[in-house]
Coordinates of C-alpha atoms in Angstrom, one line a residue:
Chain A
M152 CA -14.0 -28.5 0.5
H153 CA -16.0 -26.8 3.2
N154 CA -15.3 -25.4 6.6
S155 CA -15.1 -28.2 9.0
S156 CA -15.8 -26.1 12.0
G157 CA -19.5 -26.4 11.8
D158 CA -21.0 -23.2 13.2
A159 CA -18.0 -21.2 14.3
R160 CA -20.1 -18.1 14.9
T161 CA -21.5 -19.6 18.0
V162 CA -17.9 -19.9 19.4
A163 CA -16.0 -16.7 19.6
A164 CA -16.7 -13.7 17.4
V165 CA -13.5 -12.5 15.7
I166 CA -15.2 -9.9 13.6
E167 CA -18.2 -7.8 14.9
V168 CA -19.6 -5.1 12.7
E169 CA -22.6 -2.9 13.5
D170 CA -24.2 -0.4 11.1
L171 CA -20.9 0.2 9.3
A172 CA -21.2 2.8 6.6
K173 CA -18.8 4.6 4.3
S174 CA -19.5 7.4 1.9
Y175 CA -17.2 9.3 -0.4
R176 CA -17.5 12.7 -1.9
V177 CA -16.6 12.4 -5.6
F178 CA -16.1 15.2 -8.0
D179 CA -17.6 15.1 -11.5
K180 CA -15.1 16.1 -14.2
P181 CA -17.1 17.8 -17.0
E182 CA -16.1 17.2 -20.5
G183 CA -14.5 19.8 -22.8
L184 CA -12.0 22.7 -22.3
A185 CA -14.5 25.4 -21.3
A186 CA -16.1 23.1 -18.7
S187 CA -12.6 22.2 -17.4
V188 CA -11.7 25.9 -16.9
K189 CA -15.0 26.4 -15.2
S190 CA -14.3 23.4 -12.9
L191 CA -11.2 25.2 -11.7
F192 CA -13.6 27.5 -9.8
H193 CA -16.5 25.3 -9.1
R194 CA -16.5 21.5 -9.2
P195 CA -19.8 19.7 -9.0
S196 CA -19.6 16.9 -6.5
R197 CA -21.9 14.2 -5.1
T198 CA -21.8 11.7 -2.3
V199 CA -21.4 8.1 -3.1
E200 CA -22.5 5.6 -0.4
A201 CA -20.1 2.7 -0.8
L202 CA -21.4 0.9 2.3
K203 CA -24.8 1.5 3.8
G204 CA -25.0 0.3 7.4
V205 CA -23.7 -3.3 7.3
S206 CA -24.0 -5.5 10.4
L207 CA -22.6 -9.0 10.8
T208 CA -20.5 -11.3 13.0
V209 CA -17.8 -13.7 11.9
G210 CA -16.6 -16.4 14.3
R211 CA -13.2 -17.9 14.8
G212 CA -12.2 -20.4 12.1
E213 CA -14.9 -19.3 9.6
F214 CA -14.1 -19.1 5.9
V215 CA -16.5 -16.4 4.5
A216 CA -17.0 -15.3 1.0
L217 CA -18.0 -11.8 0.2
L218 CA -19.8 -11.7 -3.1
G219 CA -21.1 -8.9 -5.2
P220 CA -20.9 -7.1 -8.5
N221 CA -18.2 -4.5 -9.2
G222 CA -18.7 -1.5 -7.0
A223 CA -20.9 -3.3 -4.5
G224 CA -18.7 -2.3 -1.6
K225 CA -16.9 -5.6 -0.9
T226 CA -13.4 -4.1 -1.1
T227 CA -14.5 -1.0 0.9
F228 CA -15.7 -3.4 3.6
L229 CA -12.3 -5.2 3.7
K230 CA -10.5 -1.9 3.8
L231 CA -12.6 -0.8 6.8
L232 CA -11.9 -4.1 8.6
S233 CA -8.2 -3.8 7.9
G234 CA -8.1 -0.2 9.2
I235 CA -7.0 1.3 5.9
I236 CA -9.9 3.7 5.8
T237 CA -12.2 5.1 8.5
P238 CA -16.0 4.7 8.4
T239 CA -18.5 7.5 8.0
R240 CA -20.6 5.8 10.8
G241 CA -20.9 2.5 12.6
T242 CA -18.6 0.4 14.7
A243 CA -16.4 -2.6 14.0
R244 CA -14.1 -4.8 16.1
V245 CA -11.7 -7.2 14.7
L246 CA -9.9 -9.4 17.2
G247 CA -11.2 -7.0 19.9
H248 CA -9.6 -4.0 18.2
V249 CA -11.2 -1.0 16.4
P250 CA -9.4 -1.5 13.1
W251 CA -8.9 2.2 12.1
E252 CA -7.1 2.9 15.3
R253 CA -4.3 0.9 13.7
A254 CA -2.9 -0.5 16.9
D255 CA 0.3 -2.4 16.3
D256 CA -1.0 -5.3 18.3
F257 CA -3.9 -5.6 16.0
R258 CA -1.9 -5.3 12.8
R259 CA 0.4 -8.1 13.9
R260 CA -2.5 -10.4 14.1
F261 CA -4.1 -10.2 10.6
A262 CA -3.0 -10.0 7.0
L263 CA -4.4 -8.6 3.8
V264 CA -3.7 -9.9 0.4
M265 CA -4.9 -8.0 -2.6
G266 CA -4.9 -9.8 -5.9
Q267 CA -4.5 -6.7 -7.9
K268 CA -1.7 -5.1 -5.8
N269 CA 1.8 -6.3 -5.5
Q270 CA 3.3 -6.0 -2.0
L271 CA 6.6 -7.8 -2.6
W272 CA 9.6 -5.7 -3.7
W273 CA 9.4 -5.8 -7.5
D274 CA 13.1 -5.8 -8.4
L275 CA 14.2 -8.2 -5.7
P276 CA 13.8 -11.8 -4.9
A277 CA 10.9 -12.6 -2.6
A278 CA 13.4 -13.8 0.0
E279 CA 14.4 -10.2 0.6
S280 CA 10.8 -9.2 1.2
F281 CA 10.4 -12.1 3.6
R282 CA 13.5 -10.9 5.5
L283 CA 12.0 -7.5 5.8
H284 CA 8.7 -9.0 6.9
R285 CA 10.5 -10.9 9.6
E286 CA 11.9 -7.6 10.9
I287 CA 8.6 -5.7 10.7
Y288 CA 6.6 -8.4 12.4
R289 CA 9.4 -9.3 14.9
I290 CA 9.3 -12.9 14.1
E291 CA 11.8 -15.0 16.0
P292 CA 14.4 -16.4 13.5
G293 CA 13.7 -20.1 14.2
R294 CA 10.0 -19.7 13.9
F295 CA 10.4 -17.6 10.8
E296 CA 12.5 -20.2 9.0
R297 CA 10.1 -23.0 10.0
T298 CA 7.0 -21.2 8.8
R299 CA 8.6 -20.0 5.6
D300 CA 9.9 -23.4 4.7
E301 CA 6.5 -25.0 5.4
L302 CA 4.6 -22.4 3.3
V303 CA 7.0 -22.5 0.3
D304 CA 6.9 -26.3 0.3
L305 CA 3.1 -26.4 0.5
L306 CA 2.8 -24.0 -2.4
G307 CA 5.7 -25.6 -4.3
V308 CA 7.6 -22.3 -4.7
R309 CA 10.9 -23.1 -3.0
K310 CA 12.9 -22.6 -6.2
L311 CA 11.3 -19.2 -6.9
V312 CA 12.1 -17.4 -3.7
L313 CA 15.6 -16.4 -5.0
Q314 CA 14.3 -15.1 -8.4
P315 CA 13.5 -11.4 -8.8
V316 CA 9.7 -10.9 -8.4
R317 CA 9.4 -9.1 -11.7
D318 CA 10.5 -12.3 -13.5
L319 CA 7.7 -14.4 -12.1
S320 CA 4.4 -15.3 -13.6
L321 CA 1.2 -13.9 -12.0
G322 CA 0.4 -17.2 -10.4
E323 CA 3.9 -17.6 -9.0
R324 CA 3.8 -14.0 -7.6
M325 CA 0.4 -14.6 -5.9
K326 CA 1.8 -17.7 -4.2
L327 CA 4.7 -15.8 -2.9
E328 CA 2.4 -12.9 -1.8
L329 CA 0.5 -15.5 0.2
V330 CA 3.7 -16.8 1.8
A331 CA 4.7 -13.3 2.8
A332 CA 1.3 -12.6 4.2
L333 CA 1.2 -15.7 6.3
L334 CA 4.8 -15.6 7.7
H335 CA 3.7 -14.0 10.9
E336 CA 0.9 -16.6 11.3
P337 CA -2.1 -14.2 11.3
E338 CA -5.3 -15.2 13.0
V339 CA -7.4 -13.3 10.4
L340 CA -6.7 -13.3 6.7
F341 CA -8.5 -10.9 4.3
L342 CA -8.2 -11.9 0.7
D343 CA -9.3 -9.5 -2.0
E344 CA -9.7 -11.3 -5.3
P345 CA -6.6 -13.5 -4.8
T346 CA -7.3 -15.6 -7.9
I347 CA -7.9 -12.8 -10.3
G348 CA -6.2 -13.5 -13.6
L349 CA -4.9 -16.9 -12.6
D350 CA -5.2 -20.0 -14.8
V351 CA -7.1 -23.0 -13.6
V352 CA -4.0 -24.8 -12.4
A353 CA -2.9 -21.9 -10.3
Q354 CA -6.4 -21.4 -9.0
H355 CA -6.7 -25.0 -8.0
A356 CA -3.3 -24.9 -6.2
L357 CA -4.4 -21.8 -4.2
H358 CA -7.7 -23.5 -3.3
Q359 CA -5.9 -26.5 -1.9
F360 CA -3.4 -24.4 -0.1
L361 CA -6.0 -22.1 1.5
A362 CA -8.3 -24.9 2.5
H363 CA -5.4 -26.7 4.1
I364 CA -3.9 -23.7 5.9
Q365 CA -7.3 -22.5 7.2
V366 CA -8.1 -25.9 8.8
E367 CA -4.5 -26.4 10.0
R368 CA -4.3 -23.0 11.7
R369 CA -8.0 -22.5 12.4
M370 CA -7.6 -19.2 10.7
T371 CA -10.6 -16.8 10.1
I372 CA -10.6 -15.9 6.4
V373 CA -12.8 -13.4 4.6
L374 CA -12.5 -13.7 0.8
T375 CA -13.8 -11.4 -1.9
T376 CA -14.0 -12.9 -5.3
H377 CA -15.9 -13.0 -8.6
Y378 CA -15.1 -16.7 -9.1
M379 CA -17.7 -19.0 -7.8
K380 CA -15.2 -21.8 -8.1
D381 CA -13.3 -20.1 -5.2
V382 CA -16.4 -20.0 -3.2
A383 CA -17.6 -23.5 -3.8
A384 CA -14.1 -24.9 -3.1
L385 CA -13.5 -23.0 0.1
C386 CA -16.4 -21.3 1.8
H387 CA -19.3 -22.5 3.8
R388 CA -20.8 -19.1 4.3
A389 CA -21.5 -16.5 1.7
I390 CA -22.4 -12.9 2.1
V391 CA -23.8 -11.2 -0.9
I392 CA -23.4 -7.4 -1.0
T393 CA -25.0 -5.2 -3.6
D394 CA -25.1 -1.5 -3.7
G395 CA -23.5 -1.3 -0.2
S396 CA -26.0 -3.5 1.6
I397 CA -26.1 -7.1 2.5
L398 CA -28.5 -9.0 0.2
Y399 CA -27.9 -12.4 1.6
D400 CA -25.9 -13.9 4.5
G401 CA -26.1 -17.6 4.9
S402 CA -24.7 -20.9 3.8
L403 CA -23.9 -21.7 0.2
D404 CA -26.3 -24.7 0.3
Q405 CA -29.1 -22.3 1.3
I406 CA -28.4 -20.0 -1.6
V407 CA -29.1 -22.9 -3.9
D408 CA -32.2 -24.0 -1.9
R409 CA -33.6 -20.6 -1.5
F410 CA -33.0 -19.1 -4.8
T411 CA -33.5 -21.9 -7.3
T412 CA -36.7 -23.7 -8.2
H413 CA -35.2 -26.3 -10.5
K414 CA -32.4 -28.7 -11.2
I415 CA -30.5 -29.4 -14.4
V416 CA -30.9 -32.9 -15.8
T417 CA -28.4 -33.8 -18.6
L418 CA -28.8 -36.9 -20.6
D419 CA -26.5 -38.5 -23.2
L420 CA -28.7 -40.6 -25.5
D421 CA -28.2 -43.0 -28.3
G422 CA -29.5 -41.7 -31.6
T423 CA -30.5 -38.1 -32.5
P424 CA -33.1 -36.8 -30.0
T425 CA -35.1 -33.7 -30.7
A426 CA -36.6 -31.1 -28.4
A427 CA -40.1 -32.3 -29.6
D428 CA -39.4 -35.6 -27.9
F429 CA -39.5 -33.9 -24.5
A430 CA -42.0 -31.2 -25.2
H431 CA -44.8 -33.0 -23.4
L432 CA -42.9 -32.7 -20.1
G433 CA -43.4 -29.0 -20.2
F434 CA -39.9 -28.0 -19.0
P435 CA -37.3 -25.9 -20.9
C436 CA -35.2 -28.2 -23.1
E437 CA -32.0 -27.8 -25.1
V438 CA -30.7 -30.4 -27.5
R439 CA -27.1 -30.6 -28.9
G440 CA -26.4 -33.8 -30.8
P441 CA -27.0 -36.7 -28.5
R442 CA -27.0 -34.5 -25.4
V443 CA -30.3 -33.2 -23.9
T444 CA -30.4 -30.7 -21.1
L445 CA -33.7 -30.1 -19.2
R446 CA -34.4 -27.6 -16.4
I447 CA -36.8 -29.5 -14.2
D448 CA -38.8 -28.3 -11.1
R449 CA -37.0 -29.5 -8.0
Q450 CA -40.2 -30.7 -6.5
R451 CA -41.0 -32.9 -9.5
I452 CA -37.6 -34.5 -10.1
A453 CA -38.4 -37.8 -8.5
D454 CA -41.6 -38.1 -10.5
V455 CA -40.3 -36.9 -13.8
L456 CA -36.9 -38.6 -14.0
P457 CA -38.3 -42.2 -14.4
E458 CA -40.6 -41.0 -17.1
I459 CA -37.7 -39.4 -19.0
L460 CA -35.5 -42.5 -18.8
R461 CA -38.3 -45.0 -19.6
G462 CA -37.9 -46.6 -23.1
R463 CA -34.7 -44.6 -23.9
Q464 CA -31.1 -45.9 -24.5
V465 CA -29.3 -43.7 -22.0
R466 CA -25.5 -43.7 -22.0
D467 CA -25.1 -41.2 -19.2
V468 CA -27.3 -39.1 -16.9
S469 CA -26.6 -36.4 -14.4
V470 CA -28.8 -34.3 -12.1
E471 CA -27.1 -31.1 -10.9
D472 CA -28.0 -27.9 -9.1
V473 CA -28.1 -24.7 -11.2
P474 CA -24.5 -23.3 -11.4
L475 CA -23.7 -21.0 -8.5
E476 CA -22.6 -18.3 -11.0
E477 CA -26.1 -18.3 -12.4
I478 CA -27.8 -18.1 -9.0
V479 CA -25.6 -15.4 -7.7
A480 CA -25.9 -13.4 -11.0
A481 CA -29.6 -13.5 -10.6
L482 CA -29.3 -12.5 -7.0
F483 CA -27.2 -9.5 -8.0
R484 CA -29.8 -8.5 -10.5
S485 CA -32.7 -8.9 -8.2
G486 CA -31.6 -6.3 -5.7
A487 CA -34.4 -7.4 -3.4
A488 CA -32.4 -6.8 -0.2
G489 CA -34.9 -7.3 2.5
A490 CA -36.8 -10.1 0.9
A491 CA -33.7 -12.1 0.1
R492 CA -32.0 -11.9 3.4
A493 CA -31.8 -15.3 5.0
P494 CA -33.5 -15.5 8.4
A495 CA -31.2 -15.5 11.4
E496 CA -32.2 -19.0 12.5
A497 CA -31.3 -20.4 9.1
R498 CA -27.8 -19.0 9.5
A499 CA -27.4 -20.5 12.9
Chain B
M259 CA 14.1 2.7 18.4
A260 CA 16.7 -0.1 18.0
R261 CA 14.0 -2.1 16.1
Y262 CA 13.3 0.8 13.8
F263 CA 17.0 1.2 13.1
S264 CA 17.3 -2.5 12.4
I265 CA 14.3 -2.2 10.0
F266 CA 15.9 0.8 8.3
L267 CA 19.1 -1.2 7.8
T268 CA 17.1 -4.0 6.2
F269 CA 15.5 -1.4 3.9
A270 CA 18.9 0.0 3.1
R271 CA 20.3 -3.4 2.5
A272 CA 17.5 -4.3 0.1
C273 CA 18.0 -1.0 -1.8
L274 CA 21.7 -1.6 -2.1
V275 CA 21.0 -5.1 -3.4
R276 CA 18.6 -3.6 -6.0
D277 CA 21.1 -0.9 -6.9
M278 CA 23.8 -3.5 -7.4
T279 CA 21.4 -5.4 -9.7
F280 CA 21.2 -2.4 -12.0
R281 CA 24.9 -1.4 -11.8
A282 CA 25.1 0.7 -14.9
N283 CA 22.1 2.7 -13.8
F284 CA 23.7 3.2 -10.4
V285 CA 27.0 4.4 -12.0
L286 CA 25.1 6.7 -14.4
E287 CA 23.1 8.3 -11.5
C288 CA 26.4 8.9 -9.6
L289 CA 27.9 10.5 -12.7
T290 CA 24.9 12.7 -13.4
S291 CA 24.8 13.9 -9.9
L292 CA 28.5 14.7 -9.8
G293 CA 28.3 16.4 -13.2
W294 CA 25.5 18.7 -12.0
M295 CA 27.4 19.5 -8.8
S296 CA 30.6 20.2 -10.8
M297 CA 28.8 22.7 -13.0
N298 CA 27.5 24.5 -9.9
L299 CA 31.0 24.7 -8.4
A300 CA 32.4 26.0 -11.7
F301 CA 29.8 28.7 -11.7
Y302 CA 30.8 29.8 -8.2
L303 CA 34.4 29.8 -9.2
L304 CA 33.5 32.1 -12.1
V305 CA 31.6 34.5 -9.7
F306 CA 34.7 34.8 -7.5
Q307 CA 36.7 35.9 -10.4
F308 CA 34.8 39.1 -10.4
T309 CA 34.2 39.7 -6.6
P310 CA 36.2 38.8 -3.5
E311 CA 33.1 38.5 -1.3
I312 CA 29.4 37.7 -1.5
G313 CA 28.0 41.0 0.0
K314 CA 30.4 43.6 1.4
G315 CA 31.5 42.8 5.0
T316 CA 29.5 39.6 5.3
G317 CA 32.6 37.4 5.6
W318 CA 31.5 35.1 2.8
T319 CA 34.8 35.2 0.8
R320 CA 35.8 32.4 -1.5
E321 CA 36.8 29.7 1.0
P322 CA 34.1 30.3 3.6
F323 CA 31.6 30.3 0.8
F324 CA 32.9 27.0 -0.5
A325 CA 32.5 25.7 3.1
F326 CA 28.9 26.9 2.8
V327 CA 28.4 25.1 -0.5
A328 CA 30.0 21.9 1.0
T329 CA 27.5 22.1 3.9
G330 CA 24.7 22.4 1.5
L331 CA 25.9 19.4 -0.5
I332 CA 26.2 17.3 2.6
I333 CA 22.7 18.1 3.9
N334 CA 21.1 17.8 0.5
S335 CA 22.8 14.5 -0.2
I336 CA 21.5 13.1 3.1
V337 CA 17.9 14.2 2.3
Q338 CA 18.1 13.1 -1.3
A339 CA 19.5 9.7 -0.3
L340 CA 17.3 8.9 2.7
F341 CA 13.9 10.7 2.2
M342 CA 13.3 12.0 -1.3
P343 CA 13.1 8.6 -3.1
S344 CA 10.4 7.4 -0.7
A345 CA 8.5 10.7 -0.9
E346 CA 8.6 10.8 -4.7
E347 CA 7.2 7.2 -4.7
L348 CA 4.4 8.2 -2.4
T349 CA 2.4 10.0 -5.1
E350 CA 2.2 6.8 -7.1
M351 CA 1.4 4.8 -4.0
V352 CA -1.5 7.0 -3.2
R353 CA -2.8 7.1 -6.8
T354 CA -2.6 3.3 -7.2
G355 CA -3.6 2.3 -3.7
G356 CA -0.2 0.9 -2.8
L357 CA -0.3 2.8 0.4
D358 CA -2.9 0.3 1.6
G359 CA -0.2 -2.3 2.0
V360 CA 1.8 0.1 4.2
L361 CA -1.0 0.9 6.5
V362 CA -1.7 -2.7 7.5
Q363 CA 1.9 -3.2 8.7
P364 CA 2.6 -2.9 12.4
L365 CA 5.0 0.0 12.1
D366 CA 4.8 3.7 12.2
A367 CA 3.4 4.7 8.8
Q368 CA 5.4 7.9 8.6
F369 CA 8.6 5.9 9.2
L370 CA 7.7 3.3 6.5
L371 CA 6.6 5.9 4.0
S372 CA 9.5 8.3 4.4
M373 CA 12.4 5.8 4.8
H374 CA 11.7 2.7 2.8
R375 CA 13.9 3.7 -0.1
V376 CA 17.5 4.7 0.0
D377 CA 19.2 6.2 -3.0
F378 CA 22.9 5.3 -2.5
S379 CA 24.0 7.3 -5.5
S380 CA 23.0 10.5 -3.8
F381 CA 25.7 9.9 -1.2
A382 CA 28.3 10.6 -3.9
N383 CA 27.6 14.4 -3.6
G384 CA 27.9 14.2 0.1
L385 CA 31.3 12.6 -0.1
V386 CA 32.4 15.3 -2.5
G387 CA 30.9 17.8 0.0
V388 CA 33.0 16.4 2.8
G389 CA 36.2 16.7 0.6
L390 CA 35.2 20.2 -0.4
L391 CA 34.7 21.2 3.2
G392 CA 38.1 19.9 4.2
W393 CA 39.7 21.8 1.3
A394 CA 37.9 25.1 2.1
V395 CA 38.4 24.9 5.9
S396 CA 42.2 24.3 5.5
R397 CA 42.5 27.4 3.3
M398 CA 40.3 29.7 5.5
D399 CA 41.9 32.7 7.4
H400 CA 40.5 31.5 10.7
T401 CA 40.6 28.0 12.2
P402 CA 37.2 26.7 13.5
P403 CA 37.4 26.1 17.3
A404 CA 36.6 22.7 18.8
T405 CA 33.1 23.9 19.8
A406 CA 32.4 24.6 16.1
W407 CA 33.4 21.1 15.1
L408 CA 31.2 19.7 17.9
L409 CA 28.2 21.8 16.9
Y410 CA 28.6 21.3 13.1
P411 CA 27.3 17.7 12.8
F412 CA 24.5 18.4 15.3
L413 CA 23.4 21.4 13.2
I414 CA 23.7 19.4 10.1
L415 CA 21.2 17.0 11.7
C416 CA 18.9 20.0 12.5
G417 CA 19.1 21.1 8.9
V418 CA 18.2 17.6 7.7
A419 CA 15.3 17.5 10.3
I420 CA 13.9 20.8 8.9
L421 CA 14.0 19.5 5.3
Y422 CA 12.6 16.1 6.4
A423 CA 9.7 17.9 8.1
L424 CA 9.0 19.8 4.8
V425 CA 9.1 16.5 2.9
I426 CA 6.6 15.0 5.3
M427 CA 4.2 17.9 5.0
L428 CA 4.3 17.6 1.2
A429 CA 3.7 13.8 1.6
A430 CA 0.7 14.7 3.7
A431 CA -0.5 17.0 1.0
T432 CA -0.1 14.1 -1.4
I433 CA -2.3 11.8 0.7
L434 CA -5.0 14.5 1.0
L435 CA -4.9 15.5 -2.7
G436 CA -4.3 12.1 -4.2
R437 CA -1.8 13.6 -6.7
N438 CA 0.8 16.1 -5.9
Q439 CA 3.6 16.3 -8.5
S440 CA 3.7 20.1 -8.6
L441 CA 4.2 20.4 -4.9
Y442 CA 7.5 18.4 -5.2
D443 CA 8.5 21.0 -7.8
F444 CA 7.6 23.6 -5.2
W445 CA 9.9 21.8 -2.7
F446 CA 12.8 22.2 -5.2
Y447 CA 12.1 25.9 -5.7
L448 CA 11.8 26.4 -2.0
T449 CA 15.0 24.6 -1.1
N450 CA 16.7 26.8 -3.6
F451 CA 16.5 29.6 -1.1
S452 CA 18.6 27.6 1.3
R453 CA 21.5 27.4 -1.2
Y454 CA 22.8 30.9 -0.6
P455 CA 23.9 32.9 2.5
A456 CA 21.1 34.7 4.3
E457 CA 22.9 38.0 3.9
I458 CA 21.9 38.2 0.2
Y459 CA 18.3 38.6 1.2
A460 CA 18.4 42.3 2.0
G461 CA 16.5 45.5 0.9
P462 CA 12.8 46.3 0.8
W463 CA 11.7 42.8 -0.5
G464 CA 14.7 40.8 0.6
G465 CA 14.2 41.5 4.3
P466 CA 10.6 40.2 4.5
L467 CA 11.6 37.2 2.4
R468 CA 14.4 36.5 4.8
A469 CA 12.0 36.8 7.8
L470 CA 9.5 34.5 6.1
C471 CA 12.2 31.9 5.2
T472 CA 13.6 32.0 8.8
F473 CA 10.6 32.1 11.0
V474 CA 7.7 30.7 9.0
I475 CA 9.3 28.2 6.7
P476 CA 12.7 28.0 8.3
I477 CA 14.5 27.0 5.1
L478 CA 17.2 29.6 5.5
L479 CA 18.4 28.0 8.7
V480 CA 19.1 24.7 7.1
V481 CA 22.5 25.4 5.6
N482 CA 23.2 28.9 6.9
V483 CA 23.5 28.0 10.6
P484 CA 25.9 25.0 10.3
A485 CA 27.9 26.7 7.6
R486 CA 28.2 29.9 9.6
V487 CA 29.4 28.0 12.7
I488 CA 32.2 26.3 10.8
A489 CA 33.1 29.0 8.3
L490 CA 32.8 32.3 10.2
P491 CA 33.8 33.3 13.8
L492 CA 31.5 31.7 16.4
E493 CA 30.4 34.9 18.2
G494 CA 27.5 37.2 18.9
Q495 CA 24.6 36.6 16.6
A496 CA 25.8 33.1 15.7
W497 CA 24.7 31.6 19.1
G498 CA 21.2 33.0 18.6
L499 CA 21.0 31.3 15.2
V500 CA 22.2 28.0 16.8
W501 CA 19.3 28.1 19.2
L502 CA 16.9 29.2 16.5
A503 CA 17.9 26.3 14.3
V504 CA 17.5 23.8 17.1
T505 CA 14.0 25.2 18.0
A506 CA 13.0 25.4 14.4
A507 CA 14.0 21.7 13.8
M508 CA 12.0 20.5 16.8
A509 CA 9.0 22.6 16.0
S510 CA 9.1 21.5 12.3
L511 CA 9.2 17.8 13.3
V512 CA 6.2 18.2 15.7
V513 CA 4.1 20.2 13.2
S514 CA 4.9 17.8 10.3
R515 CA 4.0 14.8 12.5
I516 CA 0.6 16.4 13.4
V517 CA -0.1 17.3 9.7
F518 CA 0.9 13.8 8.5
Q519 CA -1.3 12.0 11.1
T520 CA -4.2 14.2 10.2
A521 CA -3.8 13.4 6.5
L522 CA -3.5 9.6 7.2
A523 CA -6.8 9.7 9.1
K524 CA -8.4 11.2 6.0
Y525 CA -6.9 8.7 3.6
R526 CA -9.6 7.3 1.3
S527 CA -7.6 4.7 -0.7
A528 CA -7.8 4.1 -4.4
S529 CA -10.4 1.9 -5.9
S530 CA -9.3 -1.6 -6.5

């Protein structure tokens, strides 16, 4: 399910970032007792550049995926946009506010959900955390009850709100975390790996919920994830960050168009085909029982496919793009920042 | 202010609900706390078997001294109940990145971080302190005037404010250092100074120590000033100490606020 807003960036910019950079000084801890004693007096340190001058704009109602390998700077970027940390250089405005000034008016208008951090009270039912949330965000009681009921029904967790959080499964906890985060009806939602560790059923439920709520409320959502299923199900735009820099910023479709040269053709045949049967085509071929998988040049699909099918008893055939995981993994490895960046007009 | 009070009540309610969930733990904490306090009181009773007064001519005879101990119990129970549980949790929050969730909420971070946990079992000592104060005052040679009774709760608040400021500065150190368990031990050692009458800090090293703990880290004013107001005649030097306690409380709160805000601006968050 993709963003239905078309090109929201041409409407109103909700997030504007210019040359945003964050570096940390980290201390190296030498190994061994003698080195540890020495480090009491002198600790070698180095500067780590978590983010190296990122610039981008996100429009109202966009659902943007931030992709990148571990340590790429995705979470640092979200923390800067949430005002948790201050940048080393650069500017950012979210909903017209400088995030790290931490104005209450700004903090009432966005929410941050971190898949690896629990924000509900651990020993108490989620209902208690919701009540606290109502006080902190000054939500009018009628509106609070309406929103809470709508959210718990959408996520199917009505029966869980009175159960201590510590007794819930990871998927149930994450659903209730989302309810808590959305009670004050934020305009911007930052999601940091919300589906991490969840089973496919819970992932699917979250996808449906997020897609619905984003369209319904015209919410701007920035999502970091390692799961391409999240991205494919929810986001129209993807930003790939590696080593603190933007490697790609554009639509998901363009990632496929720009960074793959072939499609995957899968055939289910009668009999026992062998790789030699397809060798004359000149494309990589894999055979498992009656199933044959070929990686065929995109430009030549229309010519080659009839030739493959001719004279064969075909039970099933499919033509698919290379899996997004594979493309993005290749992108991560490439590191060709400048060359890979999508042109501005392509993003518009 | 009303909103913050309402939020604090919501926090307190949630903590009470949690404490009631673990009733046995709650009762055990109360008993441990009362046991520790009883041992201290027994120790002081033993001391007064051998001397009628703590320091000759200081006025700290048995009953005034127990009024002093009661004042300490009341102040410490308030601090232990309202601020210490949150402060102790802060180290873990900084280390694990839990502080991130606090910083995105539209509330003063200092308030959220210092008052989100209430340990109701610590109030047990305070209640005993109130009882002990009543017992000691009723047996004292002099009856505290009405002014002393009016000043007493106000000075208790000043004492709590000084300790709160100290807790906040240690919390700030936690944010800057990332881990700070030893400094909370330091807090315990430091507050030990406040548990005895200032008059015992005399002599060539006691004098400077008394000055340090009065004017630099005003820990000696925390219990001494309210206890002196209620247990000893309210005259002469006592009024100077009252003003000093009020000034120290306000200055401590301002300095701790500045230190805390500076630390928050330098917060670097834990890796996810």
